[in-house]
Every structure is written in C-alpha cells, then in structure tokens.
Coordinates of C-alpha atoms and ligand atoms in Angstrom, one line a residue:
X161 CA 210.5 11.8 153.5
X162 CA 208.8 10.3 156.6
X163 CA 210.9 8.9 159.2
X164 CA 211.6 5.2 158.9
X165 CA 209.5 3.0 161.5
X166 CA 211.4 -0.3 161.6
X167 CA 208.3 -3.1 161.9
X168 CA 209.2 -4.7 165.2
X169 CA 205.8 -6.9 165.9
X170 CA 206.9 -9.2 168.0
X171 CA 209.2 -7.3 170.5
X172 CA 212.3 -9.0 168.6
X173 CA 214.5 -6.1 170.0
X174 CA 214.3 -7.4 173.2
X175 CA 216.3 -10.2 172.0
X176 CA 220.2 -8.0 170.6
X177 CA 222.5 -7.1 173.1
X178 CA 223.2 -3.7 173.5
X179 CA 226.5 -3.7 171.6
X180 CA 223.9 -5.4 168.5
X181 CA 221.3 -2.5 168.7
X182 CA 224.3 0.5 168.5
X183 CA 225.4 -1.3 165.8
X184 CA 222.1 -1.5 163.7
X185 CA 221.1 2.0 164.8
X186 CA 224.2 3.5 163.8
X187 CA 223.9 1.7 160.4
X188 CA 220.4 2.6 160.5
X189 CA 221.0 6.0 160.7
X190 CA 223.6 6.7 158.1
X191 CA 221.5 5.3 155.6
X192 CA 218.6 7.6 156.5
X193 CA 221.0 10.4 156.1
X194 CA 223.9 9.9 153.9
X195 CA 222.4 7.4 151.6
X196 CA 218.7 7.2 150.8
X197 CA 219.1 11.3 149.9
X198 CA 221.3 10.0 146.9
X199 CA 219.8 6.8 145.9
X200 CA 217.1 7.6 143.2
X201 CA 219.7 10.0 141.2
X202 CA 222.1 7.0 141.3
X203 CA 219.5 4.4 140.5
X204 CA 218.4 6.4 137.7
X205 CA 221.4 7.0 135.9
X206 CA 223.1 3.6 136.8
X207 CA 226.0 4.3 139.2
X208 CA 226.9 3.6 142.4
X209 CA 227.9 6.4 145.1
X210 CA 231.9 4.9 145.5
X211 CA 232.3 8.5 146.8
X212 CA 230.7 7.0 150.5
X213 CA 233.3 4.3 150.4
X214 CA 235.4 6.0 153.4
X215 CA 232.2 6.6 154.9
X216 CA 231.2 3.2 154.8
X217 CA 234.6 2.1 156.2
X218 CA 234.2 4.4 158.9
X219 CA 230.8 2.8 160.6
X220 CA 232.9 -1.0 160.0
X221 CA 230.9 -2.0 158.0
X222 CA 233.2 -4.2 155.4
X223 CA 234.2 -7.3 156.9
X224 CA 233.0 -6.8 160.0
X225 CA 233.3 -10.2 161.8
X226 CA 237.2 -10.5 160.4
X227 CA 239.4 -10.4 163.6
X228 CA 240.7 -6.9 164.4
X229 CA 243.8 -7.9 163.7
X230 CA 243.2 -7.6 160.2
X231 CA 241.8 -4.6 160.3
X232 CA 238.0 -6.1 160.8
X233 CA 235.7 -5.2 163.2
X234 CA 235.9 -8.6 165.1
X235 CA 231.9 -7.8 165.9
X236 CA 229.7 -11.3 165.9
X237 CA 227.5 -12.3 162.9
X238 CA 224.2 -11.2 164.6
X239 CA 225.5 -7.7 164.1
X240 CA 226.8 -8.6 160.7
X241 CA 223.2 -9.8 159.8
X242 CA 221.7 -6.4 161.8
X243 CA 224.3 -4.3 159.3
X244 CA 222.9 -6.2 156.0
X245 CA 219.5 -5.6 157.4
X246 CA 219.8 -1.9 157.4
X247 CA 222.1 -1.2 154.2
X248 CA 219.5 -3.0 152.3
X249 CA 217.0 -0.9 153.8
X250 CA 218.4 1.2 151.6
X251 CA 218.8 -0.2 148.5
X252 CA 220.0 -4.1 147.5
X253 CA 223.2 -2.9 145.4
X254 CA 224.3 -0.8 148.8
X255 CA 224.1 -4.4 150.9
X256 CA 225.6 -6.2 147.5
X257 CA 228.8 -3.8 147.5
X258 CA 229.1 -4.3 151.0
X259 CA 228.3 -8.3 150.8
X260 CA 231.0 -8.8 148.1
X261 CA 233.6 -7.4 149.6
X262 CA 232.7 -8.7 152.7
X263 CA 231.8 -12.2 152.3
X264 CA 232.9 -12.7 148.6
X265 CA 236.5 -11.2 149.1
X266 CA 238.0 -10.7 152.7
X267 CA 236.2 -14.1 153.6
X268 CA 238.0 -16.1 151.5
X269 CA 240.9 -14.3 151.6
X270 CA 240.7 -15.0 155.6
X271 CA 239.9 -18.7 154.8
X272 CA 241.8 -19.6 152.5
X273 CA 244.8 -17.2 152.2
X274 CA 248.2 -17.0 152.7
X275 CA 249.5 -15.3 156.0
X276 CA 250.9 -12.5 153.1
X277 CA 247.7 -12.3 151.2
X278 CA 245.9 -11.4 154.6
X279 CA 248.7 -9.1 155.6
X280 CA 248.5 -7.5 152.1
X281 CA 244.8 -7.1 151.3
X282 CA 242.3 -7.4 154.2
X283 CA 243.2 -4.4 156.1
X284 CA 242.8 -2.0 152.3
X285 CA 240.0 -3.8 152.1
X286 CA 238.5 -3.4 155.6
X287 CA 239.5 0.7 155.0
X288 CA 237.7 0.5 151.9
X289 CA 240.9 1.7 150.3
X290 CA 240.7 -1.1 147.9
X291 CA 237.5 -2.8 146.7
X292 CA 237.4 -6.3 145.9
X293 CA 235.0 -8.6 143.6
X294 CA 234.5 -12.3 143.1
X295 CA 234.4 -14.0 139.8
X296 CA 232.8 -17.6 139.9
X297 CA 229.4 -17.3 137.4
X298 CA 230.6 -17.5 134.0
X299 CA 228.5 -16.8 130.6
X300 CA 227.6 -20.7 130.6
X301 CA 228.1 -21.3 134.0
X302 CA 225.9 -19.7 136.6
X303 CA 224.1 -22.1 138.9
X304 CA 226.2 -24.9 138.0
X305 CA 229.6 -23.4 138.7
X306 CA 231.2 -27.1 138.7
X307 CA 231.1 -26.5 135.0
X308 CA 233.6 -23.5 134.5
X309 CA 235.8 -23.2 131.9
X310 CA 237.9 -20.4 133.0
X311 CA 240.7 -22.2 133.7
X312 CA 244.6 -22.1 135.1
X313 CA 247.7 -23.5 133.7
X314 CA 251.4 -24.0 135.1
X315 CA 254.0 -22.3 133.4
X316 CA 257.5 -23.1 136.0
X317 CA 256.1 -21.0 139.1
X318 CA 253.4 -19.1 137.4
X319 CA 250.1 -19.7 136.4
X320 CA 248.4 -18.2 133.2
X321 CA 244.8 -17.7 133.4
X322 CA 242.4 -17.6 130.5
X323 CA 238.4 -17.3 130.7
X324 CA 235.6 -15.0 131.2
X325 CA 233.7 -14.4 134.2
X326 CA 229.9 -12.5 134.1
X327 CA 227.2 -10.5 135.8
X328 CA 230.7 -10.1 138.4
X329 CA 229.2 -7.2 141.1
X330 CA 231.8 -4.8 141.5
X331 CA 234.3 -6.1 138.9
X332 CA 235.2 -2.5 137.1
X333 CA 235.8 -0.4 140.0
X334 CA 237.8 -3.4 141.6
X335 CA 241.6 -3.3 142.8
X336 CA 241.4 -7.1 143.8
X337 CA 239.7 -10.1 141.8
X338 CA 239.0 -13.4 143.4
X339 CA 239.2 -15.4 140.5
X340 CA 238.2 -19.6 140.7
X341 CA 239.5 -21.5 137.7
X342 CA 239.6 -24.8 136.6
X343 CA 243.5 -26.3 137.0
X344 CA 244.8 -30.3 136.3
X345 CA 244.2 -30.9 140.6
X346 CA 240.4 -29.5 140.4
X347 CA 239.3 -26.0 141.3
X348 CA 241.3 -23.7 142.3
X349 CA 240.8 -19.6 143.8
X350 CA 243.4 -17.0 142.8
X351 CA 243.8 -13.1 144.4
X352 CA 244.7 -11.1 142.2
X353 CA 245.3 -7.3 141.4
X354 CA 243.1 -6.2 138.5
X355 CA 245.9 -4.4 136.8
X356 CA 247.9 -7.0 135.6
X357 CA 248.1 -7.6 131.7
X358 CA 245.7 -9.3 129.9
X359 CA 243.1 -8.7 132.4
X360 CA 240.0 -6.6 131.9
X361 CA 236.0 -5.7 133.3
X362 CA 234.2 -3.8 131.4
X363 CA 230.8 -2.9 132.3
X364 CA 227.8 -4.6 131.8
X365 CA 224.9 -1.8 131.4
X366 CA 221.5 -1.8 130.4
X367 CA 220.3 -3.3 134.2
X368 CA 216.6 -2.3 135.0
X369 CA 217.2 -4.2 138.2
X370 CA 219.9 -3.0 141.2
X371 CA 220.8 -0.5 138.4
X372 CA 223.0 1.7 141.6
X373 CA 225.6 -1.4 142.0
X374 CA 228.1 -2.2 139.1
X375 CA 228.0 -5.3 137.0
X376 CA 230.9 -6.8 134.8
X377 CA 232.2 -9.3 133.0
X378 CA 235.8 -10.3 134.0
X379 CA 238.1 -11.3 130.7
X380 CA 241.5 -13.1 131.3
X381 CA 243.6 -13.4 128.4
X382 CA 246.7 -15.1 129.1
X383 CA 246.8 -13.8 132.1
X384 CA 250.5 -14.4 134.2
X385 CA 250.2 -14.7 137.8
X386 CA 252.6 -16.4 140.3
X387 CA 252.0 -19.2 142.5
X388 CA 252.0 -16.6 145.2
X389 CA 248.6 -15.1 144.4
X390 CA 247.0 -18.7 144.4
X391 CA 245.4 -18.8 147.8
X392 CA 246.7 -22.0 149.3
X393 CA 244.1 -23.0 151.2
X394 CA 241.9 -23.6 148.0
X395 CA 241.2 -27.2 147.1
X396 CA 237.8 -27.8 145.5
X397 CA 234.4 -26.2 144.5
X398 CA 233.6 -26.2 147.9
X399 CA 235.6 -23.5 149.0
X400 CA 233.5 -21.0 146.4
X401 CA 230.3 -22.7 147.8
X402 CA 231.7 -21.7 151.2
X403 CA 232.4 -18.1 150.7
X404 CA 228.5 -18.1 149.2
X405 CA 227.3 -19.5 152.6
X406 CA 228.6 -16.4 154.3
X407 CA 227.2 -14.3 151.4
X408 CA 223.7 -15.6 151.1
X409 CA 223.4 -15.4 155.4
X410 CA 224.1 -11.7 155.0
X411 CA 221.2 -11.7 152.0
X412 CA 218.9 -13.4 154.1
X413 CA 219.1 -10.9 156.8
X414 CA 219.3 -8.1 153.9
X415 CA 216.0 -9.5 152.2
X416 CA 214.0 -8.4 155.2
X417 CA 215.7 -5.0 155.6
X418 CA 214.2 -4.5 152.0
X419 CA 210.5 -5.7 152.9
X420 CA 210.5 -3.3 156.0
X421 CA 211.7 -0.4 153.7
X422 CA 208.1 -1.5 151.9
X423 CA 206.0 -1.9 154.3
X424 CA 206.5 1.1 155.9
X425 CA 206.4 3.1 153.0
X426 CA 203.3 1.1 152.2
X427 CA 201.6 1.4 155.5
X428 CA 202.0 5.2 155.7
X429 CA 200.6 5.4 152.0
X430 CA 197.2 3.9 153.1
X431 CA 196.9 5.5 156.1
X432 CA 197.3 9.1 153.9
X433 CA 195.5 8.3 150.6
X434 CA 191.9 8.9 150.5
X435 CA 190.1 6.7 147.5
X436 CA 186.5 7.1 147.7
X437 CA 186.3 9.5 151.0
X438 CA 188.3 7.4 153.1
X439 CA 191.8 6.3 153.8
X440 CA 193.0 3.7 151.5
X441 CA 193.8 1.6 155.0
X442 CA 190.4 1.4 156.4
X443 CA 189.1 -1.2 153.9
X444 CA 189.6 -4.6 154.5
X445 CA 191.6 -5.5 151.1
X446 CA 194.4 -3.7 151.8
X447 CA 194.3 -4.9 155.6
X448 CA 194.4 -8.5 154.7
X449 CA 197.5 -7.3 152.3
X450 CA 199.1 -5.6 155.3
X451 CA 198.6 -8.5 157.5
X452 CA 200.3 -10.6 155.0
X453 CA 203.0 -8.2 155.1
X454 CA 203.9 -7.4 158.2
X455 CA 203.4 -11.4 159.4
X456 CA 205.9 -12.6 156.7
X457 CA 208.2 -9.7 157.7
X458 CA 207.8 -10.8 161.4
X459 CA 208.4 -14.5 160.2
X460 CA 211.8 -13.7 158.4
X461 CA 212.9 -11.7 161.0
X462 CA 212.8 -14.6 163.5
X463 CA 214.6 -17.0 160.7
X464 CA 217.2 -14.8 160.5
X465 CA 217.9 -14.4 164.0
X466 CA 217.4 -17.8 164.8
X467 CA 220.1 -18.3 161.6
X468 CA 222.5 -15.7 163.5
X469 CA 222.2 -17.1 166.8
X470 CA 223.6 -20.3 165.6
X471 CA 226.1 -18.7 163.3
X472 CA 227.7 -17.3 166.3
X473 CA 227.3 -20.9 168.3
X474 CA 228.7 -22.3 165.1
X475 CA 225.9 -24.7 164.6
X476 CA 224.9 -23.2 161.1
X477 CA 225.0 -25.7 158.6
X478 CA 224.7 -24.6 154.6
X479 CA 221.5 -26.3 154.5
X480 CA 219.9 -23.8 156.9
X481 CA 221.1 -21.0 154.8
X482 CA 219.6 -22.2 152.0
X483 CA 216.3 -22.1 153.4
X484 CA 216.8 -18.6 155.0
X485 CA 217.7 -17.1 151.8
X486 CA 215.1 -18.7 149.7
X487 CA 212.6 -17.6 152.4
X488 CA 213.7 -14.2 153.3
X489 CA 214.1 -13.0 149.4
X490 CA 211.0 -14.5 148.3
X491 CA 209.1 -12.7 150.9
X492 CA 210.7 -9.5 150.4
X493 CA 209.8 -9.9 146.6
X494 CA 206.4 -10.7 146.8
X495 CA 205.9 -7.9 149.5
X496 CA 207.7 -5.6 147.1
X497 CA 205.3 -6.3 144.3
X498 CA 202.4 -6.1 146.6
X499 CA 203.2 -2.6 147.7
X500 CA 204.2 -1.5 144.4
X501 CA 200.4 -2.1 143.4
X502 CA 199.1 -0.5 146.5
X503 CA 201.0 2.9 145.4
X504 CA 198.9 3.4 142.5
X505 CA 200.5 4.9 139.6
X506 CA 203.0 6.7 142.6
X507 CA 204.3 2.6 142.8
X508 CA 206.3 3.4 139.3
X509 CA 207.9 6.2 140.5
X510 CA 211.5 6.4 141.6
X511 CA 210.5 9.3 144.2
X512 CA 209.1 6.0 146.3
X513 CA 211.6 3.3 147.7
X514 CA 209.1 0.6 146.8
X515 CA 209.0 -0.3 143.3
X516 CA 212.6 0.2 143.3
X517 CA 212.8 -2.2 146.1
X518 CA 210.6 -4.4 143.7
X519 CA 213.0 -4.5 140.6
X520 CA 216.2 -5.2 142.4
X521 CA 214.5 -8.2 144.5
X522 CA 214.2 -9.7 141.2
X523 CA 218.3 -9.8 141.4
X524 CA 218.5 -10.7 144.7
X525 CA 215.8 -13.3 143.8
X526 CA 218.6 -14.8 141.3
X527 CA 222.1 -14.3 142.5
X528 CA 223.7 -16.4 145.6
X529 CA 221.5 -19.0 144.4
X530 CA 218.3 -18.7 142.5
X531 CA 215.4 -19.7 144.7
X532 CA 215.0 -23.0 143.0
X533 CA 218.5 -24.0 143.3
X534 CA 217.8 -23.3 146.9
X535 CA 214.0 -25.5 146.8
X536 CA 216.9 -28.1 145.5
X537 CA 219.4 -27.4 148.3
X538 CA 216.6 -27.9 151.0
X539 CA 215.3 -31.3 148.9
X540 CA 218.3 -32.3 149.3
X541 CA 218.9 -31.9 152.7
X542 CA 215.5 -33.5 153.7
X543 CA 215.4 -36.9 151.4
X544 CA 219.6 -37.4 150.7
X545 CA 218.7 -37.7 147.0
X546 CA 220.7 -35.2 144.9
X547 CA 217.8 -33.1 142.0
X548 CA 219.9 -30.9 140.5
X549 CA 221.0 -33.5 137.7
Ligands
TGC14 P1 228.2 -30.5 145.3 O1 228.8 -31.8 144.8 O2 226.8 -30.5 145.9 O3 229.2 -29.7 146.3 C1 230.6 -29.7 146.1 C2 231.2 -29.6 147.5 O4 230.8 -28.4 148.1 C3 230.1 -28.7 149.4 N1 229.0 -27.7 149.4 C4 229.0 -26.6 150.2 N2 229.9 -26.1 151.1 C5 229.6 -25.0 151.8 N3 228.4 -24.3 151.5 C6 227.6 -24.7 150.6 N4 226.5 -24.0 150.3 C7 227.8 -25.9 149.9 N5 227.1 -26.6 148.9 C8 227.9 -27.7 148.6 C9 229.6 -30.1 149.2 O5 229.4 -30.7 150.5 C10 230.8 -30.7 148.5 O6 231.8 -30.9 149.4 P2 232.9 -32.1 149.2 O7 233.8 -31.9 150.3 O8 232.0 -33.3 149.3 O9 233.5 -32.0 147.9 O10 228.3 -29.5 144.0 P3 227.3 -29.4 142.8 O11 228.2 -29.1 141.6 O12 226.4 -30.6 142.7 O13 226.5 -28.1 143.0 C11 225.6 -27.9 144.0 C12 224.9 -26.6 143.9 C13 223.9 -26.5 142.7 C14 224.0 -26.4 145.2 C15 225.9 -25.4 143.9 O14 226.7 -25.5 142.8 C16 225.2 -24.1 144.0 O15 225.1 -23.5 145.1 N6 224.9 -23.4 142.8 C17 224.5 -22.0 142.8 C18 225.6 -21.1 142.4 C19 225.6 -19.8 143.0 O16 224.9 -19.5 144.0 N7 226.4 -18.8 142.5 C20 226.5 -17.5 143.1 C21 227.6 -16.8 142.5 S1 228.2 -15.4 143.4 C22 227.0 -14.3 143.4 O17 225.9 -14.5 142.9 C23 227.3 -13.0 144.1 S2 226.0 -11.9 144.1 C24 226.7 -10.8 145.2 C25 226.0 -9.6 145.4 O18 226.0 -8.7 144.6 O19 225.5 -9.5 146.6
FAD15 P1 220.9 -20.4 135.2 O1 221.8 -21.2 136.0 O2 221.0 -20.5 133.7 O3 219.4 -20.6 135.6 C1 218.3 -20.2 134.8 C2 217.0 -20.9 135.4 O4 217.2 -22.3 135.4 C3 216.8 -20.4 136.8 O5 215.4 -20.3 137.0 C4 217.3 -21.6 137.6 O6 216.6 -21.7 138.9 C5 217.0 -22.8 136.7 N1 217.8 -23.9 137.0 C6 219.2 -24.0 136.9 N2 219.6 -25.2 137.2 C7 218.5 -25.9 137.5 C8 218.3 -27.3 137.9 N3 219.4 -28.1 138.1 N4 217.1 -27.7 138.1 C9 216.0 -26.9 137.9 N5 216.1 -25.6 137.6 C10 217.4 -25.1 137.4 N6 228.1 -14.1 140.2 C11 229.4 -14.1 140.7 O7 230.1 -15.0 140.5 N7 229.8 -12.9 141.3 C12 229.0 -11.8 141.4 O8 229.5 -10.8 142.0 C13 227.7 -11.9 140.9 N8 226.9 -10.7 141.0 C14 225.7 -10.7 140.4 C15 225.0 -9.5 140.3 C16 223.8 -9.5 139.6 C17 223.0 -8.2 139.5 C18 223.2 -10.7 139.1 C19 221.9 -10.7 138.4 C20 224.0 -11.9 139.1 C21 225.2 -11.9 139.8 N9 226.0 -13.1 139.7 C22 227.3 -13.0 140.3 C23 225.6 -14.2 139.0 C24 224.5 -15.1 139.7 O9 225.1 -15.8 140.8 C25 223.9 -16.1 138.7 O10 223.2 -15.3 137.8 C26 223.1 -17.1 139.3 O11 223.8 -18.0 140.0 C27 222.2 -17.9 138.3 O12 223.0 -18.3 137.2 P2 222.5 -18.0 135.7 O13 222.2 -16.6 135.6 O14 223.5 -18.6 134.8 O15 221.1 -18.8 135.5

C-alpha cells in the first residue's frame, strides 16, 4: 500500500507543539505498521485484534489525559484528539476500543470514583491489562437514556441489579462494566467486575458496519453488588451525559482521521486510473468531488482544533461538542460514500480502506448521539426551547 499522505491544506501543523506532533506521528505510525496490515482479515471475519492490546498500552494511548498518577499519560486533550485522529485513520472500531475505555470507563471512574475504585482499576486499565465497557443504551432506550429500566435495588449494604444493556462496545471481552441503573434517588453508575453471578455479554453478531470492534448486550439478573462498587460521585443522568462529552470530543477528532484515510486513498486512485485515455483526476467531475473533499476535511480539522484548544483552557461547553461531532462524522460519511463511488467496482472491495471507512461511518454516524439528536442539542443551545419531546 502507498504511504499515507495526511491532508494538511492549510498548514494546520504549524499550530501542535512539538510534544503534540511526536504524539500523532508515533500514533501515526503504528497504525501504518502494526495495524492497517491486519485490519481487512479482522473486518472480514468480525473480530477485533485484542492481541495489540499491550501494544496499544505501550504508545499511551488508553486514558491518556488521566494524571500519571493513575497510571495515565497526563498528556493534554489536543494530543488526545491527535491520537483519535490517527487510530481512526485506521479503522473506527480501533478508535471505539480505545474511546470506550478511555472516555466511557477510566473517565468516569476518575470523575466519579471512589479513591479505591481509582487505585483498583485505572492503572489495569491504563496497562490495558483490563478492558473496560460502558452500559447506558438499553433495547428501548438509546437516545433517550433518561428512560432506562435497568435498574438497582437496596438489599442492607448491597445492591441487586436487574436489566439489559445493548449494542454495549466491548462488553464480551470486558473485565470491568460501567453499569447506570435506575435506583429510588434517580440514576445511579456502578463499576463492576464482569464475573460476578448473574451477569452476562454475549455477542451481538451479524454487524456489516465496524464489524473489527465487539458488540454486546449486557444481561443482569439479580445481580449482587456492594455499596462499594457504586461510584459515589454519581448522582443523575448527567454524569452518563458527561462521560459522553469526553467520548463524542475524541469522535469528533476521530471522524476526520477517517475522511483523510479516504481522501487519500481517493486522490491517489484518480491520479492512477486511466478511463477513457486519461487519468480519472484530470476531469473536472471528480475535481469538484475532490475539492469538496479536501475543503470539508480542512474545515473539520480546524473545528476540532479549535474544540481542543478550549478543552485544554477549559472553556468547552457540551454544546460545542455537539456540533463538532455532528459536523465532523457527517463529513467523514458523506466523503466516505463519495470515494467509495470514485473507486469503481475496487470501492466494494475490502483490499481498499474506503468503503470500509464508508460502512462503519454509518455507526459512528449513530452512536454518541445520532446526528439529529445532535441538530437537537445545537437547537437547543441556540433558541433555549427544548425539541426532543
Ligand atoms: P437533559 O434534561 O437535557 O439533561 C440531563 C442533565 O444532563 C446535563 N447534560 C449534559 N451534561 C454534560 N454533557 C452533555 N452532553 C449533557 N447533556 C445534558 C443537563 O444539563 C442536565 O443537567 P442537570 O444538572 O440540569 O440535571 O436530559 P434529556 O433526558 O432531556 O436528554 C437530552 C439528550 C437527548 C441530549 C441526551 O439524553 C442525549 O445525549 N441522548 C443521546 C444518547 C447517547 O448519545 N447515547 C450514547 C451511548 S454510549 C455510546 O454510544 C458509545 S459508542 C462508543 C464507541 O464505540 O466509540
Ligand atoms: P433511537 O433512539 O431509537 O433512534 C432512531 C432514530 O430516531 C434516529 O434517527 C434518531 O435520530 C431518531 N430520534 C430519536 N429521538 C428523536 C427525537 N427526540 N426527535 C427526532 N428524532 C429522534 N451504547 C452504549 O451505551 N455503550 C456502547 O458502548 C455503545 N456502543 C455502540 C456501538 C455500536 C456499533 C452502535 C451501533 C451503537 C452503540 N451504542 C452504545 C448505542 C448507541 O449509542 C445508540 O444506538 C444510539 O444512542 C441511538 O439509540 P437507538 O439505536 O436506540 O436509536
């Protein structure tokens, strides 16, 4: 395969530190070599490489902006963003494993644990020697996660948990569930091993879309846990909403990673393919589609760092994410599904990044938020009248 030329239109590298350019080329580079090599047989058959797991953990790459003193990589969320960017580059269920465990599971665990539950998981889970996953969506409750049913009871100092999660990333290979529940007080998030009785994940299969990342339900059936694995900090639906915040900023860097993948592949394509004695590039159709391209690639880029720039000031509001997400993904999709056409026939085949690329966008399109609940978010934010019911 050629070697990847990262689009980079409007000089934005001038912008990272030096310390934020080491960290995306490294990234960059491992996924040239240890992961695209892998990724069609995986995508193919429905599995996710777990066996890179220490590798991942070596380049720092789960929780990275946790302080080092629990085990993260204390590095700012620019470089966070730069890392998504470049693992979804590679595929969108490499940046989902990464995001979950990330975002979904040591953030929370950060932000709303105990001083134990830090001490305990986020430095297996920063050395990828445990992998975590985060249960909110459940099989009548996805965008509207208010309505749950999975719910916790007292029992003297334990809880028992009953419910089922879905479309949980990560949930069968997981050590550690982040669990939300409905309880008498409101909402509540629970950390808990996934060996304990009465708890189960099988797989959900049949995916055509980020078919190399695993998807499961989660099943509780009288499940017993004690107070102790109830993160205290958890009071209300916002603290899910929050951990999706950190989530869907990592996507919205990721997104864009994905549309470069495309357009370079694209690019190169047309430069090579003669149709009717001449390269594919030098008519003007495709160079209107490329100047689409590249412009809406340059256009996310610059949201995203904008977005990271004031995620590290600590001026990033939810509202802003919403937009960035919604923008970045859309972008990336329809980018995806404009290359896959300009491959031909080649644009169906595995052997190319693109239409891969394509049929997982369609995930990213939907999880953390489908892209209306986001147009809602944003409506929202602008008028102070709530749409969503
Ligand atoms: P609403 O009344 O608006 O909000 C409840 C409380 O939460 C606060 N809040 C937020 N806080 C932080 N970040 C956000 N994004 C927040 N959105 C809302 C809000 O201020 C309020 O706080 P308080 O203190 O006043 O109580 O709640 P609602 O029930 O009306 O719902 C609003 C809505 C629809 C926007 C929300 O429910 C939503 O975002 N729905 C989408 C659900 C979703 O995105 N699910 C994702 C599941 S995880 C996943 O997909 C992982 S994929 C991982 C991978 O593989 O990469
Ligand atoms: P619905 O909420 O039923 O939405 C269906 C349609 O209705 C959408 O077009 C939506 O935009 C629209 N809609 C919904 N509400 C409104 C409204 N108020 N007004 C107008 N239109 C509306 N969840 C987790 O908790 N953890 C995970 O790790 C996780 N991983 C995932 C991995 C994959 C591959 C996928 C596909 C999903 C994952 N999810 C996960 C679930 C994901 O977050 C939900 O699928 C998503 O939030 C949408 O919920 P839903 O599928 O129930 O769709």
């Amino acid at each position: 395969m050629a070697e990847y030329r990262h689009l980079d239109y409007m000089l934005l590298d001038e912008k990272f530190s030096e310390e934020e350019l080491m960290v995306r080329d490294a990234v960059r580079t491992w996924t040239s070599e240890r992961f695209i090599p892998l990724i069609m047989d995986h995508f193919e058959a429905g599995t996710f490489p777990t066996e890179l797991t220490p590798e991942l953990a070596e380049l720092g790459v789960f929780g990275p902006t946790i302080p080092e003193e629990y085990g993260g990589a204390g590095l700012n969320s620019v470089s966070y963003g730069l890392i998504c960017q470049e693992l979804e580059r590679g595929d969108s269920g490499l940046r989902s494993f990464v995001s979950v465990q990330g975002s979904l599971v040591m953030y929370p665990i950060y932000a709303f644990g105990s001083e134990e539950q830090k001490r305990e998981w986020l430095p297996q889970l920063a050395s990828g020697k445990a992998i975590g996953c985060f249960g909110l969506t459940e099989p009548d409750a996805g965008s509207n996660p208010g309505g749950m049913l999975t719910n916790a009871k007292r029992d003297g100092g334990d809880w028992i948990l009953n419910g089922r999660k879905m479309w949980i990333t990560n949930g069968t290979i997981s050590d550690v569930a982040i669990v939300w529940a409905q309880t008498e007080d409101g909402i509540r998030g629970f950390c808990i091993p996934t060996n304990l009785p009465g708890f189960s994940a099988p797989e959900q299969k049949h995916k055509w879309s980020l078919r190399a990342s695993i998807t499961s339900e989660l099943v509780l059936e009288d499940v017993r846990v004690p107070d102790s694995m109830r993160m205290p900090e958890t009071t209300s639906l916002r603290n899910p909403l929050m951990c999706l915040t950190q989530a869907r900023y990592g996507i919205a860097w990721g997104a864009i990673g994905a549309a470069n993948s495309v357009f370079d592949e694209v690019l190169g394509y047309t430069k090579e393919r003669i149709v009717f004695d001449k390269p594919l590039a030098g008519y003007q159709i495709p160079q209107a589609k490329l100047a689409e391209m590249a412009t809406q690639i340059t256009m996310g880029q610059m949201l995203a760092l904008q977005l990271g720039r004031l995620k590290d000031e600590g001026k990033m509001t939810p509202a802003m994410v919403n937009m960035a997400k919604r923008n970045n993904v859309h972008v990336a999709l329809n980018i995806a599904r404009t290359g896959r056409d300009m491959l031909g026939a080649n644009g169906i085949s595995l052997e190319y990044q693109t239409g891969r690329h394509m049929c997982n966008l369609e995930s990213v399109y939907t999880y953390e938020g489908t892209h209306d609940i986001h147009t809602l978010a944003i409506g929202n934010e602008l008028t102070g009248i709530p749409a969503f019911r």
